[in-house]
Amino acid sequence: MKLKSSDIQPLFYAAVVLLCLSCSGSGKKNDEVSSRGPNNIKASANDINFSGDTSTKGMVFIEGGTFMMGGDNEQAAADEFPKHSVTVSSFYMDTHEITNAQFRKFVVATGYITTAERKPDWELLKLAVPPGTPKPPDSVMVPSSLVFMPTDHPVNLNDYSQWWAWVPDANWKQPEGEGSTIKGKDNFPVIHVSWDDAFAYCKWAGKRLPTEAEWEYASRGGLKDNIYPWGNEPINVGKPKANSWEGSFPDKNTQRDGYVGISPVKSFPANGYQLCDMAGNVWEWCADWYHPDAYKNDKGEKDPKGPASSYDPEEPYAPKKVTRGGSFMCNDSYCSGYRSSRRMKSTYDSSLSNVGFRGVK
C-alpha cells in the first residue's frame, strides 16, 4: 500500500517525522530467525555482542594523512565551507557497501529487528517534532519505510513528498513493501537500514561507522582538491563512473549507466584506494552528528569526531546524522551527491530505499 503524501502530513516534516522512533520489542520477526523465540529477538545495539571476527577480509588499508576537506566547486553548499585542513590516522574500510548477504548473516546470528520492522512509538516520536504536531493516523503508525517512487512528469524539486512514499512493511528484505523480495540480490547494498541499524551491525562485526572526515578522505582516493572520487571529469562525460540519475529527475532516467535503481556492489571502477561506490548507488551513514557549521567550528584537531550534538535549522527538532556519497537518485539538477565533499543528513532512525552503509576499523 502506498500512502498519499497528504496522508502523512505533517508526518513528512522530518523524513516522515523521524521514520518511526522505535517501540522496544515490537515488530515482526524475520522468517529466518523465527525459530529463535521471542526472548531472543534483539532490537537495540545494547543487545548485540561482538561476533569475535577480528579479520579485515573485504577491507582495504588506507594510510592516514592530511587533506583539504570541504567544497571544491560552485556546486558546493554553504555547509561544505570553509575548506580546511584535516588529518586522519590510518584505518581499514570496507571495499564496498554492506550487502544484503552480509546483513542477513548478522540478522540470522543475532535475531536483530531493524527500525523499519518495528511499530512507531508516538510518545517517543513526538519529542522530535514541533510542539503541537498532531498524532498521525493509525494507518501510518505501522512498521514502514520510505520508498522512492519516480513520477511520470516533472515536479517541483523543493517538494520531496512528490517522490517519496511511506510504505507499510517496506524493510531491508522487502524493499518495495509486502510481496517484494531481495531474492537473487545478495550482492546488492542493503537498504532501509537506519543509523541505529548500521551501528548495531558494526558492533557485531567488530567495526564502526566512519567519521565524516575519514569518509571524505577515503572518497578522494589520494587525489588533491578534485570534485569527484575519479577526478574532475563530469559524471555524464565519458564512460559511466557511478550509479546516478541520468535525465530529468525524478520523472525520466535514461539509464546511461545501465541501472534505474540500486546496482550490485562493485559495478563501477574503484577509486585510487580501491574503494567502490564511494559515489552514487546508495548514501552511506557516517558516525558524526550533522551541524551546518561543523567546519566553521573545527579546531584543527587530528581525527575530528564532528559536533557534540545535531542541529539542522530547516528541521530544528530532528536530530540528524551525516550521510555521504550520493545515491542512484542523484543528479546535478537535484543534489550532485556524488561529489566527494557533498554533505547530506537524515534523522538517525530514518530508513530509506537509497541509504546503506559501510564500516571501518
Short mmCIF file of C-alpha atoms in Angstrom, two decimals:
data_model
loop_
_atom_site.label_atom_id
_atom_site.label_comp_id
_atom_site.label_asym_id
_atom_site.label_seq_id
_atom_site.Cartn_x
_atom_site.Cartn_y
_atom_site.Cartn_z
CA MET A 1 0.00 0.00 0.00
CA LYS A 2 1.27 3.46 -0.89
CA LEU A 3 0.03 6.28 1.27
CA LYS A 4 -0.55 9.63 -0.37
CA SER A 5 1.67 12.49 0.72
CA SER A 6 -1.41 14.20 2.15
CA ASP A 7 -1.95 11.20 4.44
CA ILE A 8 1.41 11.68 6.10
CA GLN A 9 1.38 15.42 6.67
CA PRO A 10 2.65 16.75 8.95
CA LEU A 11 4.44 13.45 9.48
CA PHE A 12 6.60 14.28 6.48
CA TYR A 13 8.08 17.20 8.43
CA ALA A 14 11.26 15.31 9.30
CA ALA A 15 11.55 12.45 6.84
CA VAL A 16 8.11 11.34 7.93
CA VAL A 17 8.88 12.63 11.40
CA LEU A 18 11.97 10.57 12.09
CA LEU A 19 10.59 7.49 10.38
CA CYS A 20 9.41 5.85 13.49
CA LEU A 21 11.35 6.12 16.69
CA SER A 22 11.41 2.55 17.84
CA CYS A 23 8.95 0.80 20.08
CA SER A 24 11.10 -1.57 22.10
CA GLY A 25 10.49 -5.21 21.33
CA SER A 26 7.65 -4.72 18.83
CA GLY A 27 7.57 -5.62 15.16
CA LYS A 28 7.61 -8.75 13.05
CA LYS A 29 10.25 -11.42 13.27
CA ASN A 30 12.49 -12.24 10.36
CA ASP A 31 11.37 -15.57 8.88
CA GLU A 32 14.93 -16.85 9.05
CA VAL A 33 15.17 -16.34 12.81
CA SER A 34 11.59 -17.06 13.84
CA SER A 35 12.61 -20.34 15.44
CA ARG A 36 14.72 -18.48 17.98
CA GLY A 37 11.69 -17.45 20.01
CA PRO A 38 10.64 -14.01 21.26
CA ASN A 39 13.18 -13.92 24.07
CA ASN A 40 16.00 -13.91 21.53
CA ILE A 41 14.74 -11.04 19.40
CA LYS A 42 17.03 -8.03 19.62
CA ALA A 43 16.12 -4.52 18.57
CA SER A 44 18.93 -2.47 20.11
CA ALA A 45 22.69 -2.29 19.74
CA ASN A 46 22.80 -2.72 23.52
CA ASP A 47 21.63 -6.30 22.93
CA ILE A 48 24.30 -7.04 20.31
CA ASN A 49 27.59 -8.74 21.14
CA PHE A 50 30.78 -8.74 19.08
CA SER A 51 30.91 -11.79 16.82
CA GLY A 52 34.60 -12.34 17.52
CA ASP A 53 35.67 -11.79 13.91
CA THR A 54 38.89 -9.79 14.04
CA SER A 55 39.82 -10.18 10.37
CA THR A 56 39.99 -7.40 7.80
CA LYS A 57 38.66 -9.55 4.97
CA GLY A 58 36.83 -7.44 2.42
CA MET A 59 38.52 -4.27 3.65
CA VAL A 60 41.38 -2.15 2.36
CA PHE A 61 44.05 -0.41 4.39
CA ILE A 62 44.09 3.35 3.97
CA GLU A 63 47.21 5.10 5.18
CA GLY A 64 46.42 8.22 7.14
CA GLY A 65 47.38 11.71 6.08
CA THR A 66 46.35 15.34 5.78
CA PHE A 67 43.93 16.69 3.21
CA MET A 68 41.74 19.67 2.48
CA MET A 69 38.18 18.87 3.50
CA GLY A 70 35.25 20.75 2.03
CA GLY A 71 33.74 22.21 -1.14
CA ASP A 72 35.62 22.03 -4.43
CA ASN A 73 33.45 23.86 -6.95
CA GLU A 74 30.46 26.16 -7.49
CA GLN A 75 28.03 23.34 -6.71
CA ALA A 76 29.19 23.20 -3.10
CA ALA A 77 26.61 24.12 -0.47
CA ALA A 78 27.20 26.50 2.43
CA ASP A 79 27.71 23.62 4.89
CA GLU A 80 30.70 22.41 2.84
CA PHE A 81 32.71 25.51 3.77
CA PRO A 82 35.17 26.65 4.84
CA LYS A 83 37.54 24.25 3.19
CA HIS A 84 40.02 23.33 5.88
CA SER A 85 42.98 21.10 6.62
CA VAL A 86 42.20 17.79 8.35
CA THR A 87 44.49 14.98 9.46
CA VAL A 88 43.27 11.41 9.91
CA SER A 89 45.04 8.32 11.20
CA SER A 90 45.34 5.11 9.19
CA PHE A 91 42.29 2.84 9.09
CA TYR A 92 40.69 -0.07 7.27
CA MET A 93 37.49 0.46 5.27
CA ASP A 94 35.06 -1.93 3.60
CA THR A 95 35.73 -2.05 -0.13
CA HIS A 96 32.03 -1.71 -0.83
CA GLU A 97 28.74 -1.05 0.89
CA ILE A 98 27.44 -3.76 3.22
CA THR A 99 25.40 -6.18 1.13
CA ASN A 100 22.13 -7.98 1.70
CA ALA A 101 24.07 -11.22 2.21
CA GLN A 102 26.30 -9.66 4.87
CA PHE A 103 23.38 -8.08 6.68
CA ARG A 104 21.37 -11.31 6.56
CA LYS A 105 24.25 -13.13 8.24
CA PHE A 106 24.11 -10.56 11.05
CA VAL A 107 20.33 -10.87 11.45
CA VAL A 108 20.42 -14.67 11.49
CA ALA A 109 23.23 -14.65 14.07
CA THR A 110 21.64 -12.11 16.40
CA GLY A 111 17.88 -12.02 15.80
CA TYR A 112 18.14 -8.26 15.29
CA ILE A 113 14.98 -6.40 14.21
CA THR A 114 15.55 -3.25 12.18
CA THR A 115 13.88 0.10 12.82
CA ALA A 116 11.64 -0.26 9.76
CA GLU A 117 10.28 -3.57 11.08
CA ARG A 118 9.07 -2.04 14.34
CA LYS A 119 5.89 -0.16 15.13
CA PRO A 120 6.45 3.55 15.83
CA ASP A 121 6.06 4.78 19.39
CA TRP A 122 4.22 8.12 19.33
CA GLU A 123 5.33 9.03 22.89
CA LEU A 124 8.92 8.97 21.70
CA LEU A 125 8.22 10.28 18.24
CA LYS A 126 6.51 13.48 19.37
CA LEU A 127 9.63 14.55 21.27
CA ALA A 128 11.36 15.14 17.96
CA VAL A 129 8.67 17.08 16.11
CA PRO A 130 7.39 20.65 16.56
CA PRO A 131 5.18 21.18 19.63
CA GLY A 132 1.54 20.71 18.81
CA THR A 133 2.12 18.27 15.96
CA PRO A 134 -0.96 16.03 15.94
CA LYS A 135 -0.60 12.29 16.22
CA PRO A 136 -0.63 10.67 12.77
CA PRO A 137 -3.49 8.31 11.92
CA ASP A 138 -3.20 4.68 12.99
CA SER A 139 -2.86 3.68 9.33
CA VAL A 140 0.52 5.42 9.30
CA MET A 141 1.78 4.23 12.68
CA VAL A 142 2.78 0.79 11.43
CA PRO A 143 6.15 -0.78 10.56
CA SER A 144 7.11 1.10 7.39
CA SER A 145 9.90 2.77 5.48
CA LEU A 146 10.39 5.43 2.82
CA VAL A 147 10.43 4.15 -0.76
CA PHE A 148 11.42 6.16 -3.81
CA MET A 149 8.61 6.41 -6.35
CA PRO A 150 9.59 8.12 -9.63
CA THR A 151 6.99 10.43 -11.09
CA ASP A 152 5.63 10.40 -14.63
CA HIS A 153 6.07 14.14 -15.11
CA PRO A 154 8.37 16.97 -13.97
CA VAL A 155 7.71 18.20 -10.42
CA ASN A 156 8.84 20.90 -8.02
CA LEU A 157 12.23 19.70 -6.74
CA ASN A 158 11.67 21.52 -3.45
CA ASP A 159 8.83 19.14 -2.55
CA TYR A 160 10.37 15.74 -1.86
CA SER A 161 6.99 14.28 -0.89
CA GLN A 162 6.38 14.09 -4.66
CA TRP A 163 8.76 11.15 -5.00
CA TRP A 164 8.89 9.57 -1.54
CA ALA A 165 6.18 7.22 -0.29
CA TRP A 166 5.67 5.91 3.26
CA VAL A 167 5.18 2.20 2.51
CA PRO A 168 3.96 -0.26 5.17
CA ASP A 169 6.10 -3.40 5.52
CA ALA A 170 8.93 -1.95 3.42
CA ASN A 171 12.20 -3.04 5.02
CA TRP A 172 15.60 -4.46 4.15
CA LYS A 173 14.23 -7.81 2.97
CA GLN A 174 11.07 -6.34 1.36
CA PRO A 175 12.47 -3.18 -0.23
CA GLU A 176 9.26 -2.17 -2.03
CA GLY A 177 6.88 -3.39 0.66
CA GLU A 178 4.79 -6.51 1.09
CA GLY A 179 5.33 -9.03 -1.70
CA SER A 180 8.72 -7.68 -2.78
CA THR A 181 11.93 -9.60 -2.16
CA ILE A 182 15.71 -9.46 -2.30
CA LYS A 183 15.96 -12.95 -3.76
CA GLY A 184 18.86 -13.01 -6.20
CA LYS A 185 20.22 -9.73 -4.82
CA ASP A 186 22.76 -10.94 -2.26
CA ASN A 187 25.42 -8.68 -3.77
CA PHE A 188 23.27 -5.54 -3.72
CA PRO A 189 23.78 -3.00 -0.92
CA VAL A 190 21.40 -3.44 1.99
CA ILE A 191 18.90 -0.57 2.19
CA HIS A 192 16.12 0.52 4.56
CA VAL A 193 18.63 0.48 7.42
CA SER A 194 18.67 3.30 9.96
CA TRP A 195 21.79 4.72 11.58
CA ASP A 196 20.86 2.63 14.64
CA ASP A 197 20.75 -0.50 12.49
CA ALA A 198 24.11 0.28 10.88
CA PHE A 199 25.64 0.94 14.30
CA ALA A 200 24.34 -2.40 15.59
CA TYR A 201 25.76 -4.27 12.61
CA CYS A 202 29.16 -2.65 13.03
CA LYS A 203 29.22 -3.55 16.72
CA TRP A 204 28.58 -7.20 15.84
CA ALA A 205 31.17 -7.16 13.03
CA GLY A 206 33.89 -5.55 15.14
CA LYS A 207 33.78 -2.39 13.09
CA ARG A 208 32.41 1.13 13.44
CA LEU A 209 30.89 3.73 11.16
CA PRO A 210 33.43 6.07 9.57
CA THR A 211 33.73 9.63 10.76
CA GLU A 212 32.79 12.23 8.20
CA ALA A 213 36.46 13.17 7.87
CA GLU A 214 37.52 9.55 7.30
CA TRP A 215 34.77 9.09 4.73
CA GLU A 216 35.75 12.14 2.68
CA TYR A 217 39.46 11.33 2.91
CA ALA A 218 38.72 7.81 1.64
CA SER A 219 36.39 9.08 -1.08
CA ARG A 220 39.06 11.32 -2.54
CA GLY A 221 41.26 8.26 -3.09
CA GLY A 222 44.51 10.19 -2.80
CA LEU A 223 43.53 12.90 -5.28
CA LYS A 224 44.01 16.50 -4.20
CA ASP A 225 41.15 19.01 -4.43
CA ASN A 226 39.27 17.03 -7.06
CA ILE A 227 35.49 17.22 -7.33
CA TYR A 228 34.74 13.50 -7.62
CA PRO A 229 36.34 10.25 -6.42
CA TRP A 230 37.54 9.67 -10.01
CA GLY A 231 38.83 13.20 -10.68
CA ASN A 232 37.22 16.25 -12.26
CA GLU A 233 35.50 14.83 -15.34
CA PRO A 234 31.73 15.49 -15.10
CA ILE A 235 29.70 12.41 -14.27
CA ASN A 236 27.87 12.37 -17.63
CA VAL A 237 31.02 12.71 -19.73
CA GLY A 238 32.92 9.65 -20.91
CA LYS A 239 32.26 6.17 -19.60
CA PRO A 240 29.75 5.68 -16.75
CA LYS A 241 31.61 6.19 -13.47
CA ALA A 242 28.89 5.75 -10.86
CA ASN A 243 25.24 4.79 -10.45
CA SER A 244 23.35 8.08 -10.64
CA TRP A 245 20.19 9.54 -12.15
CA GLU A 246 20.69 10.49 -15.79
CA GLY A 247 18.00 12.54 -17.42
CA SER A 248 15.25 14.56 -15.77
CA PHE A 249 14.84 13.86 -12.06
CA PRO A 250 12.57 12.34 -10.82
CA ASP A 251 10.49 11.51 -13.90
CA LYS A 252 12.88 10.23 -16.57
CA ASN A 253 16.04 8.15 -16.20
CA THR A 254 17.88 7.44 -19.45
CA GLN A 255 19.75 4.56 -17.78
CA ARG A 256 23.03 5.54 -19.42
CA ASP A 257 24.84 3.77 -16.58
CA GLY A 258 22.71 0.65 -17.06
CA TYR A 259 20.57 0.98 -13.93
CA VAL A 260 17.29 2.53 -12.86
CA GLY A 261 17.60 1.81 -9.12
CA ILE A 262 20.42 0.43 -7.00
CA SER A 263 23.12 -1.67 -8.62
CA PRO A 264 25.21 -4.60 -7.36
CA VAL A 265 28.28 -3.52 -5.42
CA LYS A 266 31.49 -3.17 -7.43
CA SER A 267 29.58 -2.44 -10.66
CA PHE A 268 31.75 0.61 -11.37
CA PRO A 269 35.51 1.30 -11.26
CA ALA A 270 37.12 1.72 -7.84
CA ASN A 271 38.84 4.93 -6.78
CA GLY A 272 42.53 5.33 -6.01
CA TYR A 273 42.19 3.48 -2.71
CA GLN A 274 40.38 0.57 -4.41
CA LEU A 275 37.07 1.53 -2.85
CA CYS A 276 33.91 1.01 -4.89
CA ASP A 277 30.69 3.03 -4.85
CA MET A 278 32.11 5.99 -2.98
CA ALA A 279 29.90 7.94 -5.40
CA GLY A 280 26.31 7.06 -6.18
CA ASN A 281 24.32 3.86 -5.65
CA VAL A 282 23.29 4.49 -2.00
CA TRP A 283 24.04 7.18 0.55
CA GLU A 284 26.21 5.93 3.42
CA TRP A 285 25.82 6.62 7.13
CA CYS A 286 28.70 8.30 8.97
CA ALA A 287 29.32 8.41 12.71
CA ASP A 288 29.00 12.20 13.05
CA TRP A 289 26.06 14.29 14.12
CA TYR A 290 25.09 16.82 11.48
CA HIS A 291 25.58 20.55 12.03
CA PRO A 292 25.69 23.14 9.23
CA ASP A 293 28.54 25.00 10.98
CA ALA A 294 30.66 21.93 11.73
CA TYR A 295 33.53 23.17 9.57
CA LYS A 296 33.36 26.70 10.95
CA ASN A 297 33.73 25.26 14.44
CA ASP A 298 36.52 22.85 13.51
CA LYS A 299 39.50 23.36 15.82
CA GLY A 300 42.00 21.57 13.63
CA GLU A 301 42.39 18.55 15.87
CA LYS A 302 43.55 15.23 14.44
CA ASP A 303 40.83 12.65 13.74
CA PRO A 304 37.86 15.02 14.27
CA LYS A 305 34.70 13.34 15.51
CA GLY A 306 32.29 16.07 14.48
CA PRO A 307 29.97 18.19 16.65
CA ALA A 308 28.76 17.02 20.07
CA SER A 309 25.12 17.38 19.05
CA SER A 310 22.95 17.80 15.99
CA TYR A 311 21.30 20.90 14.62
CA ASP A 312 19.55 21.50 11.32
CA PRO A 313 17.91 24.93 11.04
CA GLU A 314 15.45 23.55 8.49
CA GLU A 315 14.19 20.94 10.98
CA PRO A 316 15.44 22.04 14.40
CA TYR A 317 13.59 19.34 16.36
CA ALA A 318 15.03 16.45 14.38
CA PRO A 319 18.46 15.14 15.49
CA LYS A 320 20.38 14.02 12.40
CA LYS A 321 23.42 12.04 11.40
CA VAL A 322 25.57 12.70 8.34
CA THR A 323 25.25 10.63 5.18
CA ARG A 324 27.76 10.75 2.34
CA GLY A 325 28.34 9.64 -1.22
CA GLY A 326 25.08 10.22 -3.03
CA SER A 327 22.78 7.58 -4.49
CA PHE A 328 21.21 6.33 -7.70
CA MET A 329 18.81 9.27 -7.35
CA CYS A 330 21.47 11.98 -7.50
CA ASN A 331 21.51 14.36 -10.45
CA ASP A 332 23.22 17.72 -10.96
CA SER A 333 19.81 19.38 -11.08
CA TYR A 334 18.93 17.98 -7.67
CA CYS A 335 21.76 17.18 -5.26
CA SER A 336 25.04 16.27 -7.04
CA GLY A 337 25.62 13.91 -4.12
CA TYR A 338 28.39 12.05 -5.91
CA ARG A 339 30.79 14.93 -5.22
CA SER A 340 33.40 13.95 -2.59
CA SER A 341 32.61 16.96 -0.41
CA ARG A 342 28.80 16.75 -0.60
CA ARG A 343 27.16 16.51 2.82
CA MET A 344 23.67 15.18 3.45
CA LYS A 345 21.84 14.41 6.66
CA SER A 346 18.99 12.29 7.92
CA THR A 347 17.42 11.51 11.27
CA TYR A 348 19.28 8.66 12.91
CA ASP A 349 16.25 6.39 12.89
CA SER A 350 15.27 7.08 9.30
CA SER A 351 15.38 4.26 6.79
CA LEU A 352 15.06 4.82 3.06
CA SER A 353 15.40 2.91 -0.17
CA ASN A 354 18.58 4.81 -1.11
CA VAL A 355 20.60 4.66 2.12
CA GLY A 356 23.07 2.00 3.26
CA PHE A 357 26.48 1.98 4.92
CA ARG A 358 29.97 0.54 5.12
CA GLY A 359 32.26 0.03 8.11
CA VAL A 360 35.80 0.89 9.16
CA LYS A 361 38.22 -0.33 11.80
#
